[in-house]
CSV table of C-alpha atoms in Angstrom, one decimal:
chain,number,residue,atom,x,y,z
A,1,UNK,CA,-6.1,-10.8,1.2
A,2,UNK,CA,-3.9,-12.0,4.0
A,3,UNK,CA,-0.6,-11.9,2.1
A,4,UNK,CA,2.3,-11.2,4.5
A,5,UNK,CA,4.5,-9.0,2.2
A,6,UNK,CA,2.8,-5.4,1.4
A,7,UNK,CA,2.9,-2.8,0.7
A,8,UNK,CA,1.7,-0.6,-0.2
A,9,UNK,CA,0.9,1.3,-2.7
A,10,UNK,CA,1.7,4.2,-4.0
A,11,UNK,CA,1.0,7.3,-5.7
A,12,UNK,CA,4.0,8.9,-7.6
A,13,UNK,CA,4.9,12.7,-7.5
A,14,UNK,CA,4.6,14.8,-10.9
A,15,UNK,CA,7.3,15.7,-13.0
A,16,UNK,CA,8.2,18.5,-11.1
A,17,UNK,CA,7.7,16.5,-8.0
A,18,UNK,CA,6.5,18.0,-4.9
A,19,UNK,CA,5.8,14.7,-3.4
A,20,UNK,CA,2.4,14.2,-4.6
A,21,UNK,CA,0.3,11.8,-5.5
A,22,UNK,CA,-0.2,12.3,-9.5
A,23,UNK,CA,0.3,9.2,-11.3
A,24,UNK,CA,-2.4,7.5,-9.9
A,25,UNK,CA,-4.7,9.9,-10.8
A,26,UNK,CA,-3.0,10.7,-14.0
A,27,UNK,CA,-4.4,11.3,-17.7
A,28,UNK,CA,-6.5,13.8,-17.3
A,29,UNK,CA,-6.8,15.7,-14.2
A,30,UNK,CA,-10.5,15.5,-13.7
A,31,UNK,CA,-10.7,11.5,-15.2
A,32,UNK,CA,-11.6,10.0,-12.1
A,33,UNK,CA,-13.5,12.6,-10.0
A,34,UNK,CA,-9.9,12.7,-8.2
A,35,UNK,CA,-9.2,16.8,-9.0
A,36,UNK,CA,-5.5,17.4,-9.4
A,37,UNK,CA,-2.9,15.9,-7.1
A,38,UNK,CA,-2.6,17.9,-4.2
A,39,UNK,CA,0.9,18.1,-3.3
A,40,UNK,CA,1.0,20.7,-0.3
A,41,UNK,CA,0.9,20.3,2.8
A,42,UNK,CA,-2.6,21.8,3.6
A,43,UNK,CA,-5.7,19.6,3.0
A,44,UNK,CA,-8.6,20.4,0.6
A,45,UNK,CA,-12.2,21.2,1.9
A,46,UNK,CA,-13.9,18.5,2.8
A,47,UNK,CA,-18.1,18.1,2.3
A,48,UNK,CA,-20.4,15.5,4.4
A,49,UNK,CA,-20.0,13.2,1.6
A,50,UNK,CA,-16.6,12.2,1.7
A,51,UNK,CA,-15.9,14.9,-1.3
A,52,UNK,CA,-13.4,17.7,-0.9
A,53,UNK,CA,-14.0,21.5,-2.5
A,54,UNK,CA,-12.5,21.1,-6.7
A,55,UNK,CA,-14.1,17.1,-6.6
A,56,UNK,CA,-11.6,15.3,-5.2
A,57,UNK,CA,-12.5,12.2,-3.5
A,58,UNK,CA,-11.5,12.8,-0.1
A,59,UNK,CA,-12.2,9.2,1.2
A,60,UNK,CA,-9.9,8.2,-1.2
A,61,UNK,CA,-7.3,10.0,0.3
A,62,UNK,CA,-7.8,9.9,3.8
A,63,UNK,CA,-7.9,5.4,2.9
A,64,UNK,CA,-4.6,5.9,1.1
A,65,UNK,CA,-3.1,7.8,3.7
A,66,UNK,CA,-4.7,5.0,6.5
A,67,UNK,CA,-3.4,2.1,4.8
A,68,UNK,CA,-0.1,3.4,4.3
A,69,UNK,CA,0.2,4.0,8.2
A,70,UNK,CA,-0.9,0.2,8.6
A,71,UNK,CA,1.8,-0.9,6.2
A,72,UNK,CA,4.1,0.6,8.4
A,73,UNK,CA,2.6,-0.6,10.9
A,74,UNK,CA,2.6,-3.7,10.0
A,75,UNK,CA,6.6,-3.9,9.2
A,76,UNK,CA,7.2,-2.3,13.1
A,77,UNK,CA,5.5,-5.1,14.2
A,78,UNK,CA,6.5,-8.3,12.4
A,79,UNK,CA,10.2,-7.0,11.3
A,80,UNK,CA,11.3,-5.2,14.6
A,81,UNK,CA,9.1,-5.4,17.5
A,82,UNK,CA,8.1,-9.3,17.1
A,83,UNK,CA,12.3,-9.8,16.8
A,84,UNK,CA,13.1,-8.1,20.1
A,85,UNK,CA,14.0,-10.3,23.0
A,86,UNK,CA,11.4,-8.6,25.6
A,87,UNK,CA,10.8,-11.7,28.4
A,88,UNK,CA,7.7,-10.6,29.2
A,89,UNK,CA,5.3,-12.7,31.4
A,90,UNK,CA,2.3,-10.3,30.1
A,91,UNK,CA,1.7,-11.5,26.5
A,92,UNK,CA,2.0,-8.0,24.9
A,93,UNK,CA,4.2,-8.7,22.1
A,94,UNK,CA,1.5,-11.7,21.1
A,95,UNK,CA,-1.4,-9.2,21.4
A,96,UNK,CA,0.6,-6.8,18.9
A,97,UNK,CA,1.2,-9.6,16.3
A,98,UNK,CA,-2.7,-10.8,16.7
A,99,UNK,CA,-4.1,-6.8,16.0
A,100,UNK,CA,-1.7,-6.9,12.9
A,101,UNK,CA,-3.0,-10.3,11.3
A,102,UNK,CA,-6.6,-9.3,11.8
A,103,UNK,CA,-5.5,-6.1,9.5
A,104,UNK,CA,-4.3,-8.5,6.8
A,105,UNK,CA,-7.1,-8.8,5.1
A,106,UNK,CA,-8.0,-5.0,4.6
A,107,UNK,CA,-4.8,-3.2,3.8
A,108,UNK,CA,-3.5,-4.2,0.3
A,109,UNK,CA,-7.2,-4.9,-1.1
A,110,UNK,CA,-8.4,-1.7,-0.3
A,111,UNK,CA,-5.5,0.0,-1.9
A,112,UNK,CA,-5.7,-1.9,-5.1
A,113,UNK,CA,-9.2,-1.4,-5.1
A,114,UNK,CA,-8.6,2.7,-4.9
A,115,UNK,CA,-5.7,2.0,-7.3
A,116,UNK,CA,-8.0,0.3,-9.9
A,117,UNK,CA,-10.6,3.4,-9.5
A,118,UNK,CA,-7.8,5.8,-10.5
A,119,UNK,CA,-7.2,3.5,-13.5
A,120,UNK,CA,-10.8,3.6,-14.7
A,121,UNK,CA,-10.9,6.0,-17.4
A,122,UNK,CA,-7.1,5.4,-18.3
A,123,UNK,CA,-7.5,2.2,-19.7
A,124,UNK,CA,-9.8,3.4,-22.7
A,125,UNK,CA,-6.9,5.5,-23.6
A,126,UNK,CA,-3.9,5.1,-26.7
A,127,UNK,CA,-0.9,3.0,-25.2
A,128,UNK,CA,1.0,6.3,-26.4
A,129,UNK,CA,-1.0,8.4,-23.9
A,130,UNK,CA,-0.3,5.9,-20.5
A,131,UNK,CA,2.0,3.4,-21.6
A,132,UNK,CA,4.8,5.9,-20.3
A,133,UNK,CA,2.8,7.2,-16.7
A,134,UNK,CA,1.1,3.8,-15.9
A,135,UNK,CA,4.1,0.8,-17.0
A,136,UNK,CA,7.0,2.9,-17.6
A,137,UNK,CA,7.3,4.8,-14.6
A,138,UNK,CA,6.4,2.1,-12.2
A,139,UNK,CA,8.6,-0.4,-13.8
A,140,UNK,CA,11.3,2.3,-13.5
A,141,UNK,CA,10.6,2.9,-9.4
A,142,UNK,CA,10.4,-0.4,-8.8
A,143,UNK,CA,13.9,-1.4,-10.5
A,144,UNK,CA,15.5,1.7,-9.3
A,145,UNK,CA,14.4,0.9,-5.6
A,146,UNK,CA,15.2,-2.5,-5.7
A,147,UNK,CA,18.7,-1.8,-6.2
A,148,UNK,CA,19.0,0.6,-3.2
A,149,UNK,CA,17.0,-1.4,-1.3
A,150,UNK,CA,19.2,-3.9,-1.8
A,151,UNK,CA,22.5,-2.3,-1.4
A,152,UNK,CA,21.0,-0.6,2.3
A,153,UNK,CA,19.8,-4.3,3.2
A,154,UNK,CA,22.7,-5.5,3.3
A,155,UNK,CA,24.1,-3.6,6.5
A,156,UNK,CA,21.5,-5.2,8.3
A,157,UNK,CA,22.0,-9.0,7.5
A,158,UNK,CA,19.8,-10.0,10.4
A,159,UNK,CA,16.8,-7.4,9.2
A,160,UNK,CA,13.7,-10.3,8.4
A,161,UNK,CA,12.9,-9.3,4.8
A,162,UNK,CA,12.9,-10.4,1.4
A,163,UNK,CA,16.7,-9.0,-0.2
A,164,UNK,CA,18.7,-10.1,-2.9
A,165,UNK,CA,22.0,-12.1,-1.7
A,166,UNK,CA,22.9,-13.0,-5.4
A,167,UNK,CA,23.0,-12.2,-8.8
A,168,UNK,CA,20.6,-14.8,-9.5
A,169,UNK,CA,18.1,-13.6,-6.7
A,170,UNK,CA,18.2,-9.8,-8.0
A,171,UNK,CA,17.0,-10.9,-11.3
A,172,UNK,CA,14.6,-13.3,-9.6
A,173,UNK,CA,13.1,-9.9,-8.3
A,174,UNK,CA,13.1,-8.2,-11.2
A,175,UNK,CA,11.0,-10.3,-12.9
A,176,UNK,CA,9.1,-13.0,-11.5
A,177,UNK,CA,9.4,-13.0,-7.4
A,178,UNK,CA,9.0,-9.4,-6.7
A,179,UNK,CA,10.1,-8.1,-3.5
A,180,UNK,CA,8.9,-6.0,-0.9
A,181,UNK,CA,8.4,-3.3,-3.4
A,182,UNK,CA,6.1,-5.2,-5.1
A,183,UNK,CA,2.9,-3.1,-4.8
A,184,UNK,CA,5.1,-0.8,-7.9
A,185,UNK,CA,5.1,-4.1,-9.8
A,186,UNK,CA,1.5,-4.7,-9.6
A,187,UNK,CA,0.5,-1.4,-10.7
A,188,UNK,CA,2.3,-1.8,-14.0
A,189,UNK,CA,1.6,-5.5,-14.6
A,190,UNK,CA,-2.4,-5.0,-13.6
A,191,UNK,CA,-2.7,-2.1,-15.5
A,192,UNK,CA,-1.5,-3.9,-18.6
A,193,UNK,CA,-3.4,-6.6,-18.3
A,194,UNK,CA,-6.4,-4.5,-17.5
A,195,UNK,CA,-5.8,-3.0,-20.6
A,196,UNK,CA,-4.9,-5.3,-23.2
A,197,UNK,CA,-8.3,-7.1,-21.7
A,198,UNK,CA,-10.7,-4.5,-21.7
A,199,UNK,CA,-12.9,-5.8,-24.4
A,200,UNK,CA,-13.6,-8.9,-21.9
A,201,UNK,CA,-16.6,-8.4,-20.1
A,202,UNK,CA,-16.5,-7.5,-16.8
A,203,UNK,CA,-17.8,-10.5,-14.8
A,204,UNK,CA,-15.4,-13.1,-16.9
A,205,UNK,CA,-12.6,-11.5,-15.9
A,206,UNK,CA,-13.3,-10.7,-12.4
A,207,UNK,CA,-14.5,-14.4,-12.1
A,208,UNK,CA,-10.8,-15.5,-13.5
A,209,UNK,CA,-9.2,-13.0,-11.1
A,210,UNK,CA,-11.2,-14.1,-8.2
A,211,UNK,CA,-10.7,-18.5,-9.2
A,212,UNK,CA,-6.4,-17.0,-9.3
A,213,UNK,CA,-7.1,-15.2,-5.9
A,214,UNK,CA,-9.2,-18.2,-4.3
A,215,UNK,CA,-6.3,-20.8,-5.7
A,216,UNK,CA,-3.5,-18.8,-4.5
A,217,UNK,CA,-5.1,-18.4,-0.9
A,218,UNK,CA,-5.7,-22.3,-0.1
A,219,UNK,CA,-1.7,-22.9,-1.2
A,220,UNK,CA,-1.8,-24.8,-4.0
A,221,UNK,CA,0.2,-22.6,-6.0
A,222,UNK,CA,4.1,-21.9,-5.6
A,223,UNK,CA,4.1,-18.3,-4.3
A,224,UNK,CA,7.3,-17.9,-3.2
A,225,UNK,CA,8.4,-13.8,-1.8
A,226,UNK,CA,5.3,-11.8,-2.5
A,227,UNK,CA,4.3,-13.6,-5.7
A,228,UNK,CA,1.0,-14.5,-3.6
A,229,UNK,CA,0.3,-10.8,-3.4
A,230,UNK,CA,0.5,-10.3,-7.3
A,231,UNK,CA,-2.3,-13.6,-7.4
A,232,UNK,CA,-4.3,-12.5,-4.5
A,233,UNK,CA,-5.0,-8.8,-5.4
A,234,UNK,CA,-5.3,-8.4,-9.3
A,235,UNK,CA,-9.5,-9.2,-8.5
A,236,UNK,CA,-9.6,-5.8,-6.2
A,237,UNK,CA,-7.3,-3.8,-9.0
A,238,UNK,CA,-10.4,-5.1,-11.8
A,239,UNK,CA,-12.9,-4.7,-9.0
A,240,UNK,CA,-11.8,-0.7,-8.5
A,241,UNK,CA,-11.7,-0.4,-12.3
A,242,UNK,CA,-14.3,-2.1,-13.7
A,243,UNK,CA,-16.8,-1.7,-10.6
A,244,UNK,CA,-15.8,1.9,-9.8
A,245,UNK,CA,-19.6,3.2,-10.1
A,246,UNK,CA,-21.1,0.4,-7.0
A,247,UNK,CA,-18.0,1.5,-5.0
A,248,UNK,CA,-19.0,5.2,-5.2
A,249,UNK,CA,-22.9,4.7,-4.5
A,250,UNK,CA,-21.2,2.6,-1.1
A,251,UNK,CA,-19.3,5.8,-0.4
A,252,UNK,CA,-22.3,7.8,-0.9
A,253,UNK,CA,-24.9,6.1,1.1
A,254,UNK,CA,-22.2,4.9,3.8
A,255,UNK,CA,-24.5,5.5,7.3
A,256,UNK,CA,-23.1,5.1,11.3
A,257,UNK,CA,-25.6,1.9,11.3
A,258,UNK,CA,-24.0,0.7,7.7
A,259,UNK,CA,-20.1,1.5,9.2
A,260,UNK,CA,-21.3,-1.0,11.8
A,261,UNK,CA,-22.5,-3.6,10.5
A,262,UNK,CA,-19.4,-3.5,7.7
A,263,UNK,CA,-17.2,-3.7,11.3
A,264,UNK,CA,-18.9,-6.3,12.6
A,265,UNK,CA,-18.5,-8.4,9.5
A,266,UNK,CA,-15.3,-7.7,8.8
A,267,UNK,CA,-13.8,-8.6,12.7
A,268,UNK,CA,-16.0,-11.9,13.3
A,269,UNK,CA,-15.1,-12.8,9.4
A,270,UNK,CA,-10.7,-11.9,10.2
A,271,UNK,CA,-11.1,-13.6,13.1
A,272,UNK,CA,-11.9,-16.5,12.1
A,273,UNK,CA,-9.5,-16.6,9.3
A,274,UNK,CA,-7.3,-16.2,12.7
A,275,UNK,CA,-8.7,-18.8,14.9
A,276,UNK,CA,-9.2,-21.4,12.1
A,277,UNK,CA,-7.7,-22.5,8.6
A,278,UNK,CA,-10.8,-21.8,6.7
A,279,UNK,CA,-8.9,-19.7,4.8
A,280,UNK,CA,-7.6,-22.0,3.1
A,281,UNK,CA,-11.1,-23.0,1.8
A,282,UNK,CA,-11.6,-21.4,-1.8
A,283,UNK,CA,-13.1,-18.3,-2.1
A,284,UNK,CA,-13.1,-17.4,2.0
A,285,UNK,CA,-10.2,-15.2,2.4
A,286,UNK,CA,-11.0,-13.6,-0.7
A,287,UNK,CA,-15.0,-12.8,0.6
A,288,UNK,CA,-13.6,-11.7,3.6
A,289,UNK,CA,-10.6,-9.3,2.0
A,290,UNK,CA,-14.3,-7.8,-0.1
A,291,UNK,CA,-15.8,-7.2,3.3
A,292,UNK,CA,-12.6,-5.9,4.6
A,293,UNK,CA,-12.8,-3.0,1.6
A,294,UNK,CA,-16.4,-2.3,2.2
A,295,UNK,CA,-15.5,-1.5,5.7
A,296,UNK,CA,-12.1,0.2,4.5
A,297,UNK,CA,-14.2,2.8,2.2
A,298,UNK,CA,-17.4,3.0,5.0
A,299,UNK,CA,-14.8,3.9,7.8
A,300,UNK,CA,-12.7,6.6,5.2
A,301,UNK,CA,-15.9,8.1,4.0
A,302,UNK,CA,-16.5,8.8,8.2
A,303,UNK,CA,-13.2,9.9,8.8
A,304,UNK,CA,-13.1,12.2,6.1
A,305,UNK,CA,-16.1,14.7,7.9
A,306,UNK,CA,-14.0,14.9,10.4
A,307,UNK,CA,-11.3,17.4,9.3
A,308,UNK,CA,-9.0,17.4,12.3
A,309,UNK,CA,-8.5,13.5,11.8
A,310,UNK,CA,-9.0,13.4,7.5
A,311,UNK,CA,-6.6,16.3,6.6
A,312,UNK,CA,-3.8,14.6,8.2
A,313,UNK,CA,-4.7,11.0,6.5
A,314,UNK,CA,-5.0,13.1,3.0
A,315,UNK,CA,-1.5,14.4,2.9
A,316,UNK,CA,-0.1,11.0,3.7
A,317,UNK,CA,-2.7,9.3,1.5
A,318,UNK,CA,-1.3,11.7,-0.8
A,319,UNK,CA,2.8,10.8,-0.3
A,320,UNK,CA,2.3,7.7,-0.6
A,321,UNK,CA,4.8,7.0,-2.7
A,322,UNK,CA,8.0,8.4,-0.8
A,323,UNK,CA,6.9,6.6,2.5
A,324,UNK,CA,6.2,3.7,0.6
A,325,UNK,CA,10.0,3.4,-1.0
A,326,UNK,CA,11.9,4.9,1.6
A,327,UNK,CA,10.4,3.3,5.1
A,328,UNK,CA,12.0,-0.5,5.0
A,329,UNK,CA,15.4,0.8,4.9
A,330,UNK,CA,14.9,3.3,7.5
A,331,UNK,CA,12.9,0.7,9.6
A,332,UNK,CA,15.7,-1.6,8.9
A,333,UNK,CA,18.6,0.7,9.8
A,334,UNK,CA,16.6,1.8,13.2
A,335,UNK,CA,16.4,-1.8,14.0
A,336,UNK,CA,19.8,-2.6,13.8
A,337,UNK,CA,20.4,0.7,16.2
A,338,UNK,CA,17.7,0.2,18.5
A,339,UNK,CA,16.4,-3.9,18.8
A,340,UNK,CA,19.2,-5.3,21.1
A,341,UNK,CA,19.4,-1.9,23.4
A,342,UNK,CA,15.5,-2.2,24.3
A,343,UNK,CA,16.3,-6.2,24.7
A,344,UNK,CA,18.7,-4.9,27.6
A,345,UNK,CA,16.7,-2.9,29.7
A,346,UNK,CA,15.7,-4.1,32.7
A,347,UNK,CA,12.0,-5.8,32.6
A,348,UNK,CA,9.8,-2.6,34.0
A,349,UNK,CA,11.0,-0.6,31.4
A,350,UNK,CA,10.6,-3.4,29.0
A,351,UNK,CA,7.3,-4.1,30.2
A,352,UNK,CA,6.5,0.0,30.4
A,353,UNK,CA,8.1,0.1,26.5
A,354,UNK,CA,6.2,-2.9,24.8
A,355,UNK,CA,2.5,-1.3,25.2
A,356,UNK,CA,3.4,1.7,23.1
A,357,UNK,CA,6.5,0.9,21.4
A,358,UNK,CA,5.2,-0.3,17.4
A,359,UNK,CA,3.1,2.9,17.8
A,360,UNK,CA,5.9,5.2,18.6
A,361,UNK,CA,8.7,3.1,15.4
A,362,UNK,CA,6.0,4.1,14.0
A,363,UNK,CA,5.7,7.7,13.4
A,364,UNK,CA,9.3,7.5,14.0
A,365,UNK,CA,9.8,5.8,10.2
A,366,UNK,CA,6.7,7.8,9.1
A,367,UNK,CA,8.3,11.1,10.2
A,368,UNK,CA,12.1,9.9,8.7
A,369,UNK,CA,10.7,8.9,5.9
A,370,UNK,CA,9.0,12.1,5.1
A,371,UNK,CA,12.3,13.9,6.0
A,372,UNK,CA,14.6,11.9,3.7
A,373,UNK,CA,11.9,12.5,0.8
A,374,UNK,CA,12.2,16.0,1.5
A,375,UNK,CA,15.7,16.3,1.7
A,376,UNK,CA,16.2,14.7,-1.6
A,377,UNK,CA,14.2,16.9,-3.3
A,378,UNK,CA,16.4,20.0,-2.1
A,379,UNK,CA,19.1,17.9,-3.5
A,380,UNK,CA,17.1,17.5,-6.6
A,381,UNK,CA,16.9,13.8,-6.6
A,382,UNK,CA,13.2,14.0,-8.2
A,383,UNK,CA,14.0,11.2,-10.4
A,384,UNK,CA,13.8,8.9,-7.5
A,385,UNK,CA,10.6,9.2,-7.8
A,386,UNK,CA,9.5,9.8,-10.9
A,387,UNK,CA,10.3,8.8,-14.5
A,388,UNK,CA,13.3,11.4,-15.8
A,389,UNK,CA,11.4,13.3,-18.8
A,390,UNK,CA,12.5,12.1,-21.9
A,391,UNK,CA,14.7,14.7,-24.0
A,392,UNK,CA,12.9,16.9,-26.4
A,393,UNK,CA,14.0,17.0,-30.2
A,394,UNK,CA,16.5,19.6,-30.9
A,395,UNK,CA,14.4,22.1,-33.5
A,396,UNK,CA,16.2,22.2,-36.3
């Protein structure tokens, strides 16, 4: 869907964390063809299928680890590079904005759709088996997070993102207008409702989740913060879980010719939700978010026979989690550094900096982000990312 407010989703690291991505693939380590979480730095094997050696799904991965880049992306562009004062007579800046809004439309669909694959098999199980890996712990990261979000926000007043400025507002957050974490939200709120409605069939509740989506898109409901997202995406969370076996026969019988035509559709369809307000038709943005993940899972499923560009993707799409959490208050603290020295350059090397600079933030945030994950785990600050164990029963 086209929400503005992302993203991102994320995996979580195991209880001895290492940074990888377990809990989306948790239960079981083989419950959804995923293998175990990989949580080095080297990638797995990867076959012409879009499989890696131990039956991991590679594509998987490799999508993960792409839309998590765009996220970033995303948040260069709209919250740092689109603020900065470049005077430009080449319309650069515009051209970044317009490549990020024709993105819209794949990013968070395709990572709920992945999302709700991992979930597949979990669902069937006792609440005692995933109430504590699949509500718990996200409900956890998501209130932890919030609060340090909000305490770092607040040395960058002028930073354009959702933050708490009240008492009243932080609670708002917690509970019914999630912020920019939100994606950690939805992972516990889909899954219980995915749960608590699996004797539904199928098609009834991917028709309700689809009318909510529909209805949220053409603006008739109140979605203030990211409370669109929560509307817009619960149909691609169901659609992962309850349609898991038509999205691997895609992944299976994806073709250059079928990568194509998913391309073509997607761009003409995204631009025209650009160029027009037929978006806010029901049912449009939401059929061309479903051609958006058809294209999302074609172009992964490429990628992924092509180690040199697929391992890299994996071991993001794999840390998901960190970069998720950790990149708006770096990107925010780099903006309050950087915005109004770049602003006061002269205009050649303004004009020399704007073609490559939301590239470069970047893998700048990437790369910080990855750091400050790492150096918390020296410090042993796992429980920022995962759920602290619960203590064990004295034996008496």
């Amino acid at each position: 869907m086209t929400t503005r407010e992302h993203p991102a989703p994320p995996t979580s690291a195991a209880p001895a964390p290492t940074g990888s991505a377990h809990d989306e693939q948790s239960g079981s380590a083989h419950d959804e063809q995923s293998g175990s979480a990989h949580g080095g730095l080297s990638g797995p094997a990867y076959d012409r299928h879009g499989g890696a050696a131990g039956g991991r799904l590679a594509w998987a991965d490799v999508a993960k680890g792409g839309c998590i880049v765009l996220v970033l992306l995303w948040h260069v562009i709209m919250k740092d590079y689109l603020q900065i004062d470049w005077r430009l007579t080449v319309p650069v800046p515009g051209a970044w904005g317009t490549f990020g809004e024709l993105l819209l439309p794949m990013r968070m669909p395709l990572f709920f759709t992945i999302s709700g694959m991992f979930a597949a098999a979990a669902v069937h199980r006792p609440w005692r088996a995933v109430a504590r890996s699949r509500v718990a712990k996200f409900l956890y990261l998501y209130a932890l997070w919030l609060l340090i979000h909000t305490a770092v926000l607040a040395f960058a007043p002028g930073f354009p993102t959702d933050r708490a400025s009240s008492v009243g507002q932080l609670l708002a957050q917690l509970t019914i207008t999630p912020s920019n974490l939100w994606y950690l939200y939805a992972l516990a709120l889909y899954f219980v409702l995915a749960k608590a409605l699996r004797r539904v069939h199928p098609a009834v509740l991917l028709g309700a989740a689809g009318t909510l989506a529909a209805v949220a898109a053409t603006g008739l409901l109140d979605t203030p913060g990211n409370r669109g997202g929560l509307y817009q995406n619960l149909v691609f969370f169901l659609a992962g879980l309850h349609l898991r076996p038509y999205v691997l026969r895609w992944a299976q019988v994806v073709t250059g010719r079928r990568l194509l035509l998913a391309a073509a559709a997607y761009g003409i369809g995204s631009a025209v939700l650009l160029a027009t307000d037929v978006g806010r038709l029901p049912g449009v943005a939401v059929l061309v978010s479903t051609v958006a993940v058809l294209f999302g899972i074609a172009g992964a499923v490429r990628l992924s026979r092509w180690p040199v560009v697929a391992e890299p993707l994996a071991t993001l799409g794999r840390h998901t989690l960190p970069i998720y959490v950790i990149h708006m208050p770096v990107l925010a603290l780099l903006h309050l550094l950087i915005a109004d020295r770049v602003a006061d350059l002269d205009e050649p090397a303004r004009l020399a900096l704007a073609f490559g600079f939301p590239f470069s933030l970047t893998v700048a945030v990437l790369a910080l982000s990855l750091g400050v994950h790492r150096t918390l785990l020296a410090a042993r600050a796992w429980w920022l990312f995962d759920l602290p164990a619960r203590r064990k029963a004295a034996s008496t």
